[in-house]
Short mmCIF file of C-alpha atoms and ligand atoms in Angstrom, two decimals:
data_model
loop_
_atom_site.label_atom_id
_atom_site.label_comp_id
_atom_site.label_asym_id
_atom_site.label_seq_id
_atom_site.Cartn_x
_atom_site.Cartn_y
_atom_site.Cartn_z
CA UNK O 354 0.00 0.00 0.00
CA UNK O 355 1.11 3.45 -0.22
CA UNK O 356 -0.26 6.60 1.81
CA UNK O 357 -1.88 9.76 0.55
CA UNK O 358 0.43 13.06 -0.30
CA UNK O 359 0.66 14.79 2.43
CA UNK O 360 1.52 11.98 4.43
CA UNK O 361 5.12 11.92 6.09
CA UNK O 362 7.11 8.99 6.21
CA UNK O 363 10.69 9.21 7.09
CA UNK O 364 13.43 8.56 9.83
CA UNK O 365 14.83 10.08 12.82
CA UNK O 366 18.11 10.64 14.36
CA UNK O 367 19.25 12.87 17.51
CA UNK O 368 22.15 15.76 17.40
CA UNK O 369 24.76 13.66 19.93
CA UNK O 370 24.03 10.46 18.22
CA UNK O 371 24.88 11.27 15.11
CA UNK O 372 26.94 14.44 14.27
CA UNK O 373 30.05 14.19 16.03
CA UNK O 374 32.35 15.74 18.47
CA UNK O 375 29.65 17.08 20.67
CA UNK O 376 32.40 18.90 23.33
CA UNK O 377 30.33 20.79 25.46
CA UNK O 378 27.99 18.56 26.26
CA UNK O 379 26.86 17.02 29.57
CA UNK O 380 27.02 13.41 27.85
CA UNK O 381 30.38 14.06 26.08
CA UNK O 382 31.89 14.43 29.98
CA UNK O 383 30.46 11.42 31.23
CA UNK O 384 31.39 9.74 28.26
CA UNK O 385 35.09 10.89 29.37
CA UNK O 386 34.84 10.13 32.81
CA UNK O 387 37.28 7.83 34.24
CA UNK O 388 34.49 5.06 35.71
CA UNK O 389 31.76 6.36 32.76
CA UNK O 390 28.99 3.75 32.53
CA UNK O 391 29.79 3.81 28.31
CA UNK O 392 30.79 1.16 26.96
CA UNK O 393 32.60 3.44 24.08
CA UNK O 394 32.74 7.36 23.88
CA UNK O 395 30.50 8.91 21.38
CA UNK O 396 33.36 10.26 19.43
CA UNK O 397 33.01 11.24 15.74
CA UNK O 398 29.83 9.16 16.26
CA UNK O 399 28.84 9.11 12.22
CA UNK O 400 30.18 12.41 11.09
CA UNK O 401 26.76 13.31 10.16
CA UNK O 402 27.66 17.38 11.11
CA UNK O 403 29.24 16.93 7.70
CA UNK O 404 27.94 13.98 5.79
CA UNK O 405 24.49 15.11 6.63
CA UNK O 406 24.11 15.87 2.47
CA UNK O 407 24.78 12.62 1.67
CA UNK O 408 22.33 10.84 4.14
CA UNK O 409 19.94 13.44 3.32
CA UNK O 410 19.91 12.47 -0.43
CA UNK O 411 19.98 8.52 0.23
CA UNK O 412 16.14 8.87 2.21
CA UNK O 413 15.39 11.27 -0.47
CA UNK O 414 16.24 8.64 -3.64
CA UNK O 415 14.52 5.80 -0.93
CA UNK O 416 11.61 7.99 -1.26
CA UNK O 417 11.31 9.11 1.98
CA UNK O 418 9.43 12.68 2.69
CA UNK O 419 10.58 13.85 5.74
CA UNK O 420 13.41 13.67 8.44
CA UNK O 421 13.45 14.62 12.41
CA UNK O 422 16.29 15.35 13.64
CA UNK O 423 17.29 17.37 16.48
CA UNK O 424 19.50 20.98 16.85
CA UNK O 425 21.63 20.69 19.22
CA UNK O 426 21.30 23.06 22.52
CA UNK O 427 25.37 22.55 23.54
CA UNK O 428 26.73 23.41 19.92
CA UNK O 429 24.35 26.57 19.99
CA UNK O 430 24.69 28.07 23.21
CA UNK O 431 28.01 26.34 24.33
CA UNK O 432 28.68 28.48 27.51
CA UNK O 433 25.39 30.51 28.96
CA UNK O 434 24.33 33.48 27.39
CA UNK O 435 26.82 33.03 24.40
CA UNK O 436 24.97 31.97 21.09
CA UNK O 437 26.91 30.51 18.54
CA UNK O 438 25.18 32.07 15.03
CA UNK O 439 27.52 29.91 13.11
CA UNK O 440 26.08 26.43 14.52
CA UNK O 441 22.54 28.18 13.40
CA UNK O 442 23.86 28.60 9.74
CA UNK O 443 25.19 24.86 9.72
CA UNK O 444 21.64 23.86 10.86
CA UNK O 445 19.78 25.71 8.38
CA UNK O 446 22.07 24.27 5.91
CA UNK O 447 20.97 20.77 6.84
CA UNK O 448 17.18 22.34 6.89
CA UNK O 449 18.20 23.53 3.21
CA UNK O 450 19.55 20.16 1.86
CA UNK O 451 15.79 18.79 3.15
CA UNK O 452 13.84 21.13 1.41
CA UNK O 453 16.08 20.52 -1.83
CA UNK O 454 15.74 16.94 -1.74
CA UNK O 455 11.73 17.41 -0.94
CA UNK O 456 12.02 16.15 2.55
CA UNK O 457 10.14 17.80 5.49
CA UNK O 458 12.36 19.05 8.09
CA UNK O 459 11.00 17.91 11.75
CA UNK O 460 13.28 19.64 13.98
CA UNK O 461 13.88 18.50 18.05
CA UNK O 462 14.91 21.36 20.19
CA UNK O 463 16.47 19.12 23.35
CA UNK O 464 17.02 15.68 22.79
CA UNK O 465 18.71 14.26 26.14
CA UNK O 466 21.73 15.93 25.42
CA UNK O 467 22.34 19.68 27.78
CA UNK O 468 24.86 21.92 27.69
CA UNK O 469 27.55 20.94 30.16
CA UNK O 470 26.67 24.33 31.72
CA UNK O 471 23.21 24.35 32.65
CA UNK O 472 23.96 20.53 34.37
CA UNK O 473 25.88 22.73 36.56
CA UNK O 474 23.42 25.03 37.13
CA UNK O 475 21.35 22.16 38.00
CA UNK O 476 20.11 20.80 35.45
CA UNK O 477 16.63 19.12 34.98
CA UNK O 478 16.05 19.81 38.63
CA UNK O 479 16.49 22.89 38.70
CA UNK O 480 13.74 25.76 38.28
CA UNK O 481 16.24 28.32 36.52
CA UNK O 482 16.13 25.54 33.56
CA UNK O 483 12.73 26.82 32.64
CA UNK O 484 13.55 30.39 31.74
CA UNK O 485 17.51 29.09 30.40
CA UNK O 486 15.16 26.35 28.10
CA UNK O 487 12.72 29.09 26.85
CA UNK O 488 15.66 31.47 25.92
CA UNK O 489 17.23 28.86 23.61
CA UNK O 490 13.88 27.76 22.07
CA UNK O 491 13.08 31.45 21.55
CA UNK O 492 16.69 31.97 20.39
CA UNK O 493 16.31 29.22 17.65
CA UNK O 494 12.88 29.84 16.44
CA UNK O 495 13.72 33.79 15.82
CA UNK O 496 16.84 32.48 13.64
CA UNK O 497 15.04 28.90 12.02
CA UNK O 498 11.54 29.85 12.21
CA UNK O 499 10.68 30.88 8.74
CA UNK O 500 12.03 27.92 7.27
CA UNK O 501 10.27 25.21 9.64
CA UNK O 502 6.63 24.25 10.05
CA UNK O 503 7.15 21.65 12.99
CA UNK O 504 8.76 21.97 16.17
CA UNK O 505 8.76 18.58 18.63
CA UNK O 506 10.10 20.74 22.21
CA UNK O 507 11.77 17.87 23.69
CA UNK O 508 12.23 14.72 23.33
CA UNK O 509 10.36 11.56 25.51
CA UNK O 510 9.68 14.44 28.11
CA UNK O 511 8.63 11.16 30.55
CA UNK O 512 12.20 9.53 30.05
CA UNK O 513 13.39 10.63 34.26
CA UNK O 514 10.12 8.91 35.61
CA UNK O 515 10.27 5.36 33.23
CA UNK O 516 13.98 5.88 34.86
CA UNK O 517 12.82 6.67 38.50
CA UNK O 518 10.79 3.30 38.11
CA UNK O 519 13.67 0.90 36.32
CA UNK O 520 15.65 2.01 39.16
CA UNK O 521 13.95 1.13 42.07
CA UNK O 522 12.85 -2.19 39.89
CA UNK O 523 16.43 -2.69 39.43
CA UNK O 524 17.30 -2.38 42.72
CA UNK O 525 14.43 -4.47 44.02
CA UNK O 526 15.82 -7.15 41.53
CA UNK O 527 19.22 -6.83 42.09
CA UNK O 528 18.30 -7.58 46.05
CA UNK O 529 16.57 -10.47 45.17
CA UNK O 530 19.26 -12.16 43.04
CA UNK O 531 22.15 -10.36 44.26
CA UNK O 532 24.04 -13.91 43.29
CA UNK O 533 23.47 -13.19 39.98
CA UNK O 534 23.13 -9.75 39.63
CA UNK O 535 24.06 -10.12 35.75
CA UNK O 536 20.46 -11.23 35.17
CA UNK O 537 18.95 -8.88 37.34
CA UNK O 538 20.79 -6.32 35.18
CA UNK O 539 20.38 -7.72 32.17
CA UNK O 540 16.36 -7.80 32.78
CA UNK O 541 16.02 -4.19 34.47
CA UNK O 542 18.10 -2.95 30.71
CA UNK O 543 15.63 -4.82 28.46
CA UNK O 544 12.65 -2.86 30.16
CA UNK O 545 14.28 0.62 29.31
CA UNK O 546 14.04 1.27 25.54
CA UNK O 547 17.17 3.51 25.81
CA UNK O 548 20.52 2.13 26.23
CA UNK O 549 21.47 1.92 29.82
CA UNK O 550 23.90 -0.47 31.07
CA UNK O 551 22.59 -0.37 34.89
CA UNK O 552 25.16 -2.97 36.21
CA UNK O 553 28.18 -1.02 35.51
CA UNK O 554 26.53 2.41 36.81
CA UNK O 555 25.62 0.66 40.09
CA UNK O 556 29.66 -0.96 40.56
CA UNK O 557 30.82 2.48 39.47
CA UNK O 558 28.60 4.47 41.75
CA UNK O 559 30.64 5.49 44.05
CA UNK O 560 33.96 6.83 41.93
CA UNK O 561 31.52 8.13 39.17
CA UNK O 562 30.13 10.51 42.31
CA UNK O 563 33.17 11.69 43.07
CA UNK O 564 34.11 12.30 39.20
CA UNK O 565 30.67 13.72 38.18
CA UNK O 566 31.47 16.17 41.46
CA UNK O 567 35.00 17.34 40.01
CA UNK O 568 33.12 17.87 36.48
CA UNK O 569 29.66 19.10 37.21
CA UNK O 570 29.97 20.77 41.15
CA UNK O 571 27.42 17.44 42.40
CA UNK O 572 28.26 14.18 42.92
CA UNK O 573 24.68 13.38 41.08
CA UNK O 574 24.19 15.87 38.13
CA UNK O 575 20.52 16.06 36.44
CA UNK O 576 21.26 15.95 32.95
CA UNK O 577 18.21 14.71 31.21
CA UNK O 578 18.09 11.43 31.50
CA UNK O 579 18.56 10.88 35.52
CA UNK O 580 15.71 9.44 37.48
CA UNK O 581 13.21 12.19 37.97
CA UNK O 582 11.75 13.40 40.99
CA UNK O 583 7.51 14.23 40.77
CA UNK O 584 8.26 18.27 40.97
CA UNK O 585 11.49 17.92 37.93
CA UNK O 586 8.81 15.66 35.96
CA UNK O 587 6.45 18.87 36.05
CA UNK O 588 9.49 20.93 35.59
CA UNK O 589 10.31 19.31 32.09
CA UNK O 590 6.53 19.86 31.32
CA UNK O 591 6.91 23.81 32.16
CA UNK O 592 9.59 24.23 29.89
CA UNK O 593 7.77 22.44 27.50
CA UNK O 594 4.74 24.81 27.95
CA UNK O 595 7.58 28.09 28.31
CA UNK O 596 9.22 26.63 25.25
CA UNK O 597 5.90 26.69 23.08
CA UNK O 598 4.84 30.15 24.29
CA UNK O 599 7.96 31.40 23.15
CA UNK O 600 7.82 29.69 19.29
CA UNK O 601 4.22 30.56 19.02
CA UNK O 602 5.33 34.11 20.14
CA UNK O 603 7.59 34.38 16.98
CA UNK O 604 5.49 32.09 14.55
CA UNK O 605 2.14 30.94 15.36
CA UNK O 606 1.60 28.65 12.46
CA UNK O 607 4.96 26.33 13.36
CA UNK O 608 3.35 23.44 14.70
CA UNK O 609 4.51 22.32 18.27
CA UNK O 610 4.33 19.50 20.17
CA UNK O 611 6.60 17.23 22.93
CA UNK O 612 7.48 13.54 22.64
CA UNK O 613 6.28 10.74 24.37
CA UNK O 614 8.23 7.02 25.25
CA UNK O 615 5.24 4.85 24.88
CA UNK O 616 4.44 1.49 26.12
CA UNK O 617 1.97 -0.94 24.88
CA UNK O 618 0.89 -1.89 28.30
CA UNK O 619 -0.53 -4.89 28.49
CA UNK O 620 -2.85 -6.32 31.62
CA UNK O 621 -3.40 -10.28 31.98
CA UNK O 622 -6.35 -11.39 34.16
CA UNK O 623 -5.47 -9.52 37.50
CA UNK O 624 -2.95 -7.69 36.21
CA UNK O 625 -5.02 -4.46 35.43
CA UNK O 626 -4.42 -1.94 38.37
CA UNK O 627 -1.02 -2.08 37.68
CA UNK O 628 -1.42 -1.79 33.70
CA UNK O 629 -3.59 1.30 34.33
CA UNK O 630 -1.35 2.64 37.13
CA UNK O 631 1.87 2.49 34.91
CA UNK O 632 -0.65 4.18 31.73
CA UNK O 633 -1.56 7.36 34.43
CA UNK O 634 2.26 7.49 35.29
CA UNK O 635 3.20 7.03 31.14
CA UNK O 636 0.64 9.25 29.84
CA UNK O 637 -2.21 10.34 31.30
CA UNK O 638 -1.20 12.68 34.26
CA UNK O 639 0.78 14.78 31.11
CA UNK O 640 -2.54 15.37 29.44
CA UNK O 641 -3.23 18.81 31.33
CA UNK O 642 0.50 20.06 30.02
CA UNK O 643 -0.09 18.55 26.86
CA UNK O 644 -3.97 19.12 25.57
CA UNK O 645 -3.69 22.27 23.23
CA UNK O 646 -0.82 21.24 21.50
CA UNK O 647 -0.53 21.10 17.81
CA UNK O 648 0.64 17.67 18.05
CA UNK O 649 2.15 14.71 20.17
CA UNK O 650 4.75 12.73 19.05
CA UNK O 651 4.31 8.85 19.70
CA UNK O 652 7.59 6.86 20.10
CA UNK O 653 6.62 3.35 20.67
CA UNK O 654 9.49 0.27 20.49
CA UNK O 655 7.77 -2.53 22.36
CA UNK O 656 4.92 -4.01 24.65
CA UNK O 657 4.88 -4.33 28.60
CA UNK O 658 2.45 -7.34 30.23
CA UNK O 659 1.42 -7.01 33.75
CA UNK O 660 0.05 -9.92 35.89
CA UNK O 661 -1.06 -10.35 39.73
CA UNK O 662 2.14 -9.55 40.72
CA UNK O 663 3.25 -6.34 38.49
CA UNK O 664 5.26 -6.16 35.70
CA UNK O 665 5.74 -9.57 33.89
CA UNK O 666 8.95 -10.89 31.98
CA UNK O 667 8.79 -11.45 28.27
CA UNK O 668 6.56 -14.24 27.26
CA UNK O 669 8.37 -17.75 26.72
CA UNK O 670 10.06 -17.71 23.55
CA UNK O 671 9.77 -14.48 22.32
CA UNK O 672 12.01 -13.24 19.82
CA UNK O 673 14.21 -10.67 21.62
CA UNK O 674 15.97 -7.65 19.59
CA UNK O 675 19.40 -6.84 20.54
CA UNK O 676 18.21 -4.58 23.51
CA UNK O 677 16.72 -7.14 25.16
CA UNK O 678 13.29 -6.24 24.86
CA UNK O 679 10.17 -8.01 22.87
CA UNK O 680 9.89 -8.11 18.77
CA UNK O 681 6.48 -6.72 18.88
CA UNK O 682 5.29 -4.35 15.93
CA UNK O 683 1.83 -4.52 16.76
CA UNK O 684 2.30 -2.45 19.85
CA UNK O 685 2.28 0.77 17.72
CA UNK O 686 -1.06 0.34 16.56
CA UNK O 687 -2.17 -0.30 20.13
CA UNK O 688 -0.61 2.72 21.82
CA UNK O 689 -2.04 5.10 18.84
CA UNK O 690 -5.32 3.97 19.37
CA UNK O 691 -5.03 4.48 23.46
CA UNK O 692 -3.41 7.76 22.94
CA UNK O 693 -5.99 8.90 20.19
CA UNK O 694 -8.37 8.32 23.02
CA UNK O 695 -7.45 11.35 25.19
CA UNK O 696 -5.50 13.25 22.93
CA UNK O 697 -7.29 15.15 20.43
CA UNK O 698 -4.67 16.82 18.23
CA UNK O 699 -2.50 15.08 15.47
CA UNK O 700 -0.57 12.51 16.09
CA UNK O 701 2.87 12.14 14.45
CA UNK O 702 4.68 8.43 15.54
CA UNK O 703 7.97 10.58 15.94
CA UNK O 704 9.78 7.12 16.62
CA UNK O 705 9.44 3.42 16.16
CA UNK O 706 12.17 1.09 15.40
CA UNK O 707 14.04 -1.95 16.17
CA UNK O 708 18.10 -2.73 16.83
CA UNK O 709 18.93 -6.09 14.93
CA UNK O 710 21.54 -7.52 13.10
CA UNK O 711 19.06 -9.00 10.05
CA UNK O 712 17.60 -6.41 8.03
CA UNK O 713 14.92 -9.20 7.14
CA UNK O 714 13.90 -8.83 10.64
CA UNK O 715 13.81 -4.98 10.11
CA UNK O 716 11.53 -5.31 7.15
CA UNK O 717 9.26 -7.42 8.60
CA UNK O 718 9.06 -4.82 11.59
CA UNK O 719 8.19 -2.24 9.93
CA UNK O 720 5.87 -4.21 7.40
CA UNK O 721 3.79 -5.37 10.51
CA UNK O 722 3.80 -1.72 12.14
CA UNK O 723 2.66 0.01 9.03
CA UNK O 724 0.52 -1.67 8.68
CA UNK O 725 -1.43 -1.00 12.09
CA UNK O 726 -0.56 2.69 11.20
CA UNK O 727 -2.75 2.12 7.75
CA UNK O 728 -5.57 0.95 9.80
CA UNK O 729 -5.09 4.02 12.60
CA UNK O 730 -5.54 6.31 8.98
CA UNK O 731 -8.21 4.69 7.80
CA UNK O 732 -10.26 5.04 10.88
CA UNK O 733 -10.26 8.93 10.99
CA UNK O 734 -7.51 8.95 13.60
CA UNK O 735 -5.10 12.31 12.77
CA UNK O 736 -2.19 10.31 12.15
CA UNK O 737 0.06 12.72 9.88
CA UNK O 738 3.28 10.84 9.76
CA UNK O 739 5.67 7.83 10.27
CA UNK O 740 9.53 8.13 11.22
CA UNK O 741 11.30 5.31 11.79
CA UNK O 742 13.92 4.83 14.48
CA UNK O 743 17.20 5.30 13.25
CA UNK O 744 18.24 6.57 9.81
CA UNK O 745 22.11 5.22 10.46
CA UNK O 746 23.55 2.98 12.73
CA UNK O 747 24.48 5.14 15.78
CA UNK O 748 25.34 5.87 19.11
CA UNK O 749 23.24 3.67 21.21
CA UNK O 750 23.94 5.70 24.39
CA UNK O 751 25.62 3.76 27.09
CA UNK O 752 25.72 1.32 24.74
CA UNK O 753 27.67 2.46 22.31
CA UNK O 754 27.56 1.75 18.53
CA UNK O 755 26.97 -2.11 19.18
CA UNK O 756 23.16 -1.61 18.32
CA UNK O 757 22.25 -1.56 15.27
CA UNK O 758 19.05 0.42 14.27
CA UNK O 759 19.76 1.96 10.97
CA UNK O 760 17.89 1.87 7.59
CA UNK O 761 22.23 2.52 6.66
CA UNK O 762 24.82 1.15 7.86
CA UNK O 763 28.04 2.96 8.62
CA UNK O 764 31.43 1.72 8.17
CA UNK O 765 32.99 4.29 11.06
CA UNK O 766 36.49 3.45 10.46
CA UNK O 767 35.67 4.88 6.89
CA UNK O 768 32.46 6.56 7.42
CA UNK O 769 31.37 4.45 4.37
CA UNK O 770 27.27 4.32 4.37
CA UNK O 771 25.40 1.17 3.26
CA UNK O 772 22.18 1.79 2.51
CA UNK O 773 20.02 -1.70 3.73
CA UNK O 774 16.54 -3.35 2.25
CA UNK O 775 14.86 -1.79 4.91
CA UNK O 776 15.67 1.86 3.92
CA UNK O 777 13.91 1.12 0.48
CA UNK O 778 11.23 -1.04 1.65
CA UNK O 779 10.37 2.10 3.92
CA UNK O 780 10.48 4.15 1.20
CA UNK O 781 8.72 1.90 -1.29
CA UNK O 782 5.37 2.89 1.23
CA UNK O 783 5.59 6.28 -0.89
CA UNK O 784 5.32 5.30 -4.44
C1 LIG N 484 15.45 7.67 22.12
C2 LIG N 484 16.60 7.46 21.17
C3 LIG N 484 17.15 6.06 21.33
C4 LIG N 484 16.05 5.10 20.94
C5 LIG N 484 16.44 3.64 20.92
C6 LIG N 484 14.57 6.48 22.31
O1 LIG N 484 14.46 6.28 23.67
O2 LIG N 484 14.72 8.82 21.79
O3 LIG N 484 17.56 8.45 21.41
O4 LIG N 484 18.30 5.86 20.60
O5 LIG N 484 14.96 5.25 21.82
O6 LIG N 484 16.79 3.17 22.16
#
């Protein structure tokens, strides 16, 4: 099948994942730190900063119509106050190359990575964050504005609480089988669909304090990703809200929304208190921050089952991806149609993907969630677009580059890209 005109389908990658030699970043220093939880530095990561042309043009010849992708706060305002109008111009260069290759530019104002600076400052914790975050959306949007017609404000806003959770889960596991801790670990990763390696953070703990103190002035610095306390969860929300205000400010007709980690969250019989309990903590308690935006941006990966007892494993057998977590495509359909339920402006599925090392496995993903994304369309749910999770084969986070997600592969000892059957296949949805 193939969808109607106007409707997007393309791939996403983040700033720090892709580009580069992000220097003044928060991650970039823990990446450096003596006892880091990496596995591997983010580096020169795929060089996108300046082979961003040529990935541009291989979605474009897949026939792919649009691309998020996200600016990146520590290039642009690399010490506080001090905006960097060059790293503008090499973003709306990239926003250029979209347009000239027909590609709609979806552009991320914050994804995970901060400015070394304003983790100092206190980072996601910190109520000064609100005014710092609105400044540098405000800053952007007077610069980019003209040339963009959506803004996502930040990306899986709910990341610190899913994080707050896997921790004490972790913990509670860890307890339990402190002989083998390695499973416990290995369990409480495959529940988080970014790449944490929770083992290695909890033996490092205590020299990663005293590093993260010398570097960042606290022994536990908020950068985005940290476990989340109830008042920062609001506090990402305000900025959100701030961040809006400020881009509507400059050009009402840019469409805005946040991004959302979504769950399909499964309840077996007795299992439904704690299905709807995790839902209210996922989603629902966001909807009074959330309710007038243009759109929300649904990034679903997987499904979670709950029994008697809470959260249940993966079922017997299931085919696992290289995170650890289920091979489930049909959990995108699912968490649309919940969302759609509450949520009354467009949806865009800002991410959706899966790390393995067969592309058949890839196709077949994407095959199977496409098609519950036809079925969302057809039944008059405001479903304007599709981008699959990743373009290239990047930085998986604390994992490194050892999973694979890309519609390309890169070669980074020559920064060769191979385009794979899934990048066509995706595309093939637009002829
Ligand atoms: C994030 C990405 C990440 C992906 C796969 C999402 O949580 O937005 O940055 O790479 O999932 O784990």
């Amino acid at each position: 099948m193939a969808f109607t005109k106007g409707f997007l389908i393309g791939a996403a990658t983040a700033a720090h994942q892709v580009e580069g030699n992000n220097r003044n970043s928060d991650y970039w220093i823990q990446e450096h730190l003596p006892h880091s939880s990496f596995i591997e530095p983010s580096g020169e990561a795929c060089d996108h900063y300046h082979r961003y042309e040529e990935d541009i043009k291989l979605m474009a010849a897949a026939g792919l119509n649009a691309y998020r992708f996200s600016v990146e706060w520590a290039r642009i305002e690399p010490e506080e106050g001090q905006f960097d109008e060059r790293e503008i111009e090499h973003y709306r260069d990239v926003i250029r190359c979209c347009r000239a290759n027909g590609i709609e530019p979806i552009v991320t104002l914050m994804h995970f990575t901060s400015p070394a600076w304003l983790i100092r400052k206190g980072g996601w914790e910190a109520e000064s964050t609100i005014g710092y975050f609105r400044r540098y959306a405000a800053y952007v949007t007077e610069k980019l504005g003209a040339e963009l017609n959506y803004i996502c404000t930040i990306n899986e806003a709910n990341m610190g609480l899913q994080l707050a959770a896997i921790s004490r889960r972790f913990r509670l596991m860890a307890e339990q089988a402190a002989k083998s801790a390695d499973s416990g670990a290995k369990k409480a990763e495959g529940t988080v669909q970014v790449g944490m390696n929770f083992k290695k953070m909890m033996e490092n703990m205590k020299f990663a304090a005293i590093e993260n103190n010398q570097a960042f002035g606290t022994p536990q610095p908020q950068i985005f990703v940290s476990s989340r306390t109830p008042e920062g969860d609001a506090l990402v929300f305000r900025a959100h809200q701030a961040a809006k205000e400020a881009i509507k400010a400059l050009y009402p007709d840019i469409r805005v929304g946040i991004t959302l980690s979504l769950h399909d969250l499964q309840a077996m019989p007795g299992g439904e208190s704690y299905a709807e309990a995790a839902w209210d903590e996922e989603f629902r308690h966001y909807l009074p921050f959330i309710a007038d935006d243009d759109f929300l941006g649904v990034q679903n990966y997987t499904r979670t089952q709950y029994g008697p007892a809470g959260q249940l494993p993966c079922p017997e057998g299931a085919e696992l991806t290289q995170m650890d977590y289920e091979f489930y495509p049909e959990a995108l359909e699912h968490v649309i149609r919940r969302v759609a339920e509450d949520f009354k402006g467009d949806l865009i599925v800002t991410e959706n993907g899966i790390a393995v090392s067969d592309d058949s496995r890839r196709v077949e993903f994407v095959r199977r969630a496409l098609a519950g994304v036809e079925s969302c369309v057809k039944d008059g749910i405001p479903l304007k677009g599709y981008m699959y999770w990743s373009l290239l084969d990047n930085f998986e986070w604390q994992k490194g580059f050892s999973m694979t997600f890309g519609l390309i592969a890169v070669d980074r000892t020559t920064q060769t890209r191979t385009p794979k059957e899934s990048l066509a296949f995706l595309g093939s949805y637009r002829k």
